[in-house]
Amino acid sequence: MAKENELVEQIIDRYAADTGMLIPMMQDIQAECGYLPADQLRSLASRLDVPLSRIYAVATFYTSFRLAPKGLHDVTLCMGTVCYLKGAPKICEAISKEFRVEPGGTTRDRLFSLQAVNCVGACALAPVMIVDEKYYDGVTPESAVEVLRSLRPAEEPETKESAS
Amino acid sequence: MPTVTIDGHKVRVKKDATILDAANKAGIWIPTLCYHPAVSNDASCRLCMVELDRGEWRQLVTACNYPVRHDIIVYVSSERARQARRGVMELLLARAPESEELKSLAERMGVKETPYPKVTESQRNCILCGLCVQVCEEIIGRAAIGFAGRGVDRTVASPFRQASEDCIGCGACAAICPVGTIKIRVHEDQQEVEISPFKSRAKLLVCERCGVPIASAQVSEEALGKVKIDCEEFRERLRFCPKCRRSQTAARLRAATDNKENSELAAGQDLT
Amino acid sequence: MIETPVRFKSTADIETFSRSLRDRTDSTTKLVRVCIGTGCAAKGSRRLYELFCEAVKQSDLDVRVEAKCVGCHGFCERGPIVVVEPGEILYQRVEEPDVAEIFRETVLGGRVVQRLLYEDPDTGKRAEKADEIPFYNVQKRIVLGGNGRYNPTKITDYITEGGYSALAKVLSSMLPEDVISEVELSELRGRGGGGFPTGRKWRSCRAAKGFPKYVICNGDEGDPGAFMDRSIMEGNPHSVIEGMLIGAYAIGSEQGYIYVRNEYPLAVEHLRMAISQAQEMGLLGRNILGSSFSFDIKINRGGGAFVCGESTALMASLEGRTGEPRAKYIHTVESGFRGKPTNLNNVETWANVPHIINKGGEWFAGIGTEKSKGTKVFSLVGKVVNTGLVEVPMGITLRQVIDEIGGGVRDGKGFKAVQTGGPSGGCIPSEHLDARVDFDELTKLGSMMGSGGMIVMDEDTCMVRVARYFTEFLQKESCGKCTPCREGLSQMLYILDRITDGEGQVGDVERLESLAKLLESTALCALGKTAANPVISTIRYFRDEYDAHILERHCPAKECRGLFRYEIDADACKGCGICLKNCPVGAISGENKVPHTIDQEKCTLCGACWEKCPFTAVLKV
């Protein structure tokens, strides 16, 4: 408990308790914890003297915030116009079907979190998939699924993965 | 003081008054939903659209928050303004199909039905006007509920969609809700009041004499906190509902008068 | 970092420093510039840069060589791009094995590696320099001029080429009023899409009552298909900072903010470094260049919301609230961020300011059309041969951009439409390709120039699907505050889904038009007001496609599943049987080496046969 309050204290100091910097503060919490834990947000609310309902409103308004832990890997699918025209929805479908995860969610084994964003600005490479900051260009439903399959650690004969 | 010519009627209003203020003064009705004089508003429902004369063209603006800074000409009953308001109401009727209050407002506007299919989502009948959020934050000072999500997923909810720790069960949100979506439910057996759909529950103070629920315990405490008098008699009176309190006071007064009469009688007897 | 810490104390200091840097530059040094903009980086250009650095280290010390990483050149289709000096030899599609050859032949030997040069697809002629390539020579790269030349992480590069000299000129010889007059003379209009006259905005903000005043840079470029601002922020961040400094001086502001989209981490990084270096050199902070003018900049990252590109929503986000727009009956120049006078401009707008100060407003007004001056950066993407970023004078025609610079539609397909202005814009068909691109012309045609996205679409694109795509995008990005946008977009999407699913009803087009009119007249902000443009413009020019979907249950572009059939072309079919084997429902029959046929009753329109056929004998009908 003490450690968690420490994080919020640190972050509030970093921004001189300026409530206008609420979003950067929350981004920092998420960078540290991987998501926005409820008790961190409660601490933030009480220390900044900002209603918890307002912090919750901000946490649920912006798509980059996660209220649940994320996966080991970050997978982003671009759904910008050009990628869309070149088949991005089919790629998304294939991934959802294979790994049972929807955009905005995390696979049950926490292997990766899937996000669909609007245009990453690399339109010449459409369709684009980004895995942990590595760009994959011209992906197809098959190649995308392959890349994600290869994220699983090699030594996995029968593990909890097989349950999914 | 600028003059507003509204549907031909001229009224003078203070600078920075709104077109709605001018309409009220002129006796012209403009339908509103998200506007309430007690709280700040954002003109988010878009129902009160009127046309503003800009010389070469006319601009549609919301009456409830357009500030009057100099002489302007406004049309409430023009075809374009009517169409705009009708269109918005039709969308709202699809959004809150079960609200009687909304239907009667629509009737008053001359809108009988909506061509749009009903919207189905988890929070039916909420038109997201935000009045409940505003009253809880600005007037009650608790901010127990707020907006969550974005776009079509936008809802009014308590943080983490759990019963709010900040809710005191006062029911101001239910009172201000223009479409009757927020309801106060009294659970007599558990002596609790529930604000639906926010799931918050508060313990009810119940009249010690007749058992009728009075108010939530927290509201009572908050009220006490704002009052400077702190005497025993005052605290005692709070244990009873208004009806019983009145009966008690009446009984006390009667007793006092009887005593007085008796003592006067007694005093009178001595004198004779 | 800068080798010797320098802090400028007066405007003359910059000129002296710049001159000393130029003098120090040895003209015999060979230079290799590697583009590390996001597009090229995605194709591994950072590794190329590392390999060049290694090669430099191991080379003969007689020859001075420097490897430098630079910002986006714009020719993304041909990335990774490497330019070698002297000679400005431009190599395209460079791969790791090419590094050694380039170094040996060109850098050390002065010889050109022919196969890595750009080859004109029609004439076969190879171009050595950028300006020999039509993609580049039709452009007029003012704002993008620095990209590809400066290392964006080194302020000294910017200064060597004259950077911050506009600031020096302003602080040493111009009053705020003079600066505003110069910008008014240039007739610069906002580049973010609104096109509001910048000089007028600055003047109103200066005149507004209230203190402190704020200056904001809108870097929340959210239009899908647009990456102009990203390239400016990544490739030449100092141009934005210098512009903001000049604007802040003119308006009387001491605090600026740059709001960068969350999805642009490299832009955030480069801007952070640029601000930090500028602060070190005394170009940001108190008493800049020895004057009484103080100004500093903070960077805020967005949280992931397209609506935050709207100015009042952006300001709400900067205040730590949800990004919901508010009514603009009282303008933000009077009451904006924290209720104070605020001047917000787009990245590209700010980047134009130093040029206007240096070369004069009259020079700027000499470029472009009568009401739209200067150049505009466009992202030319989609089904075009040369995708990338282009900067052209206003008034150039769509045809020139798409054909001369873009190289025409790729894969030999027919042109269908070009979508401009992002989700607030519309689609323009071939009959209007000679329209001149500026603020007003495209608006007359039912679209708008917007922030500069240009998406080229070919004959295989279903325009109803395009309308549906943008409507869904906006519905997801809508803040949800006002009734017409939130409810209206959902109702429109519901109708468009019906149409593309083959369940359109007579009257659906009229329903869409009526909803569009409602949104335009009653929505609270520009997102909602313009949200129906994609639908309306496609109805205007491609009504026949809507009618085909609704009345015939047929998709003329053959994109909507279920609204077209697959048939086998008997002349092309070799009877190999691959389609038969892959059909999941056994709808294909035929003997070996005999043309096969598809049983339309059984066919589920999965498209597997079309995908697998090696002879393109399966046709969409």
Short mmCIF file of N, CA and C in Angstrom, two decimals, chain C residues 460-466 468 496-503 545 548-549 553-566 605 620-621:
data_model
loop_
_atom_site.label_atom_id
_atom_site.label_comp_id
_atom_site.label_asym_id
_atom_site.label_seq_id
_atom_site.Cartn_x
_atom_site.Cartn_y
_atom_site.Cartn_z
N ASP C 460 -12.09 -0.50 -58.40
CA ASP C 460 -12.50 -1.61 -57.53
C ASP C 460 -12.99 -1.15 -56.17
N THR C 461 -13.15 0.17 -56.00
CA THR C 461 -13.58 0.68 -54.71
C THR C 461 -15.07 0.92 -54.71
N CYS C 462 -15.76 0.38 -53.73
CA CYS C 462 -17.19 0.62 -53.61
C CYS C 462 -17.41 1.91 -52.84
N MET C 463 -18.02 2.89 -53.47
CA MET C 463 -18.15 4.20 -52.84
C MET C 463 -19.12 4.19 -51.66
N VAL C 464 -20.04 3.27 -51.67
CA VAL C 464 -20.96 3.19 -50.52
C VAL C 464 -20.19 2.69 -49.29
N ARG C 465 -19.27 1.76 -49.53
CA ARG C 465 -18.42 1.27 -48.44
C ARG C 465 -17.53 2.37 -47.90
N VAL C 466 -17.07 3.23 -48.80
CA VAL C 466 -16.23 4.35 -48.37
C VAL C 466 -17.03 5.25 -47.44
N ARG C 468 -19.55 4.40 -45.69
CA ARG C 468 -19.78 3.65 -44.46
C ARG C 468 -18.55 3.67 -43.58
N LEU C 496 -26.52 2.57 -43.61
CA LEU C 496 -25.43 2.20 -44.52
C LEU C 496 -25.09 0.71 -44.39
N ASP C 497 -25.16 0.18 -43.17
CA ASP C 497 -24.93 -1.25 -42.98
C ASP C 497 -25.97 -2.05 -43.75
N ARG C 498 -27.20 -1.58 -43.63
CA ARG C 498 -28.30 -2.24 -44.34
C ARG C 498 -27.99 -2.28 -45.83
N ILE C 499 -27.58 -1.15 -46.37
CA ILE C 499 -27.35 -1.06 -47.80
C ILE C 499 -26.21 -1.97 -48.23
N THR C 500 -25.11 -1.95 -47.49
CA THR C 500 -23.97 -2.78 -47.92
C THR C 500 -24.20 -4.26 -47.62
N ASP C 501 -25.18 -4.56 -46.79
CA ASP C 501 -25.50 -5.97 -46.54
C ASP C 501 -26.52 -6.49 -47.54
N GLY C 502 -26.96 -5.61 -48.41
CA GLY C 502 -27.94 -6.04 -49.39
C GLY C 502 -29.36 -5.94 -48.89
N GLU C 503 -29.56 -5.21 -47.79
CA GLU C 503 -30.92 -5.08 -47.29
C GLU C 503 -31.40 -3.64 -47.31
N GLU C 545 -24.40 3.95 -57.67
CA GLU C 545 -23.93 2.82 -56.85
C GLU C 545 -24.90 2.54 -55.70
N ALA C 548 -27.88 0.82 -57.18
CA ALA C 548 -27.61 -0.58 -57.52
C ALA C 548 -27.67 -1.45 -56.27
N HIS C 549 -27.10 -0.94 -55.18
CA HIS C 549 -27.11 -1.72 -53.93
C HIS C 549 -28.53 -1.94 -53.45
N ARG C 553 -29.65 -5.08 -55.42
CA ARG C 553 -28.86 -5.92 -54.50
C ARG C 553 -27.52 -6.27 -55.14
N HIS C 554 -26.95 -5.29 -55.84
CA HIS C 554 -25.70 -5.54 -56.55
C HIS C 554 -24.69 -4.46 -56.25
N CYS C 555 -23.43 -4.87 -56.03
CA CYS C 555 -22.36 -3.90 -55.80
C CYS C 555 -21.54 -3.77 -57.06
N PRO C 556 -21.66 -2.63 -57.77
CA PRO C 556 -20.96 -2.50 -59.05
C PRO C 556 -19.44 -2.64 -58.95
N ALA C 557 -18.85 -2.26 -57.82
CA ALA C 557 -17.40 -2.37 -57.67
C ALA C 557 -17.00 -3.77 -57.21
N LYS C 558 -17.99 -4.56 -56.93
CA LYS C 558 -17.78 -5.95 -56.49
C LYS C 558 -16.95 -6.04 -55.23
N GLU C 559 -17.29 -5.21 -54.26
CA GLU C 559 -16.58 -5.27 -53.00
C GLU C 559 -17.47 -5.80 -51.88
N CYS C 560 -18.75 -5.45 -51.94
CA CYS C 560 -19.66 -5.86 -50.86
C CYS C 560 -20.02 -7.31 -51.00
N ARG C 561 -19.61 -8.08 -49.99
CA ARG C 561 -19.84 -9.52 -50.04
C ARG C 561 -21.32 -9.83 -50.12
N GLY C 562 -21.65 -10.71 -51.00
CA GLY C 562 -23.05 -11.10 -51.17
C GLY C 562 -23.73 -10.29 -52.26
N LEU C 563 -23.11 -9.23 -52.70
CA LEU C 563 -23.76 -8.40 -53.72
C LEU C 563 -23.07 -8.51 -55.07
N PHE C 564 -22.36 -9.54 -55.26
CA PHE C 564 -21.82 -9.84 -56.58
C PHE C 564 -21.56 -11.34 -56.63
N ARG C 565 -21.32 -11.83 -57.83
CA ARG C 565 -21.11 -13.28 -57.97
C ARG C 565 -19.71 -13.56 -58.44
N TYR C 566 -19.34 -14.77 -58.31
CA TYR C 566 -18.09 -15.24 -58.91
C TYR C 566 -18.44 -16.12 -60.10
N LEU C 605 -20.03 -17.45 -51.67
CA LEU C 605 -19.33 -16.18 -51.94
C LEU C 605 -18.17 -15.95 -50.99
N LYS C 620 -15.09 -11.52 -60.79
CA LYS C 620 -16.16 -10.99 -59.95
C LYS C 620 -17.15 -10.32 -60.89
N VAL C 621 -18.39 -10.67 -60.77
CA VAL C 621 -19.39 -10.17 -61.72
C VAL C 621 -20.51 -9.41 -61.01
#
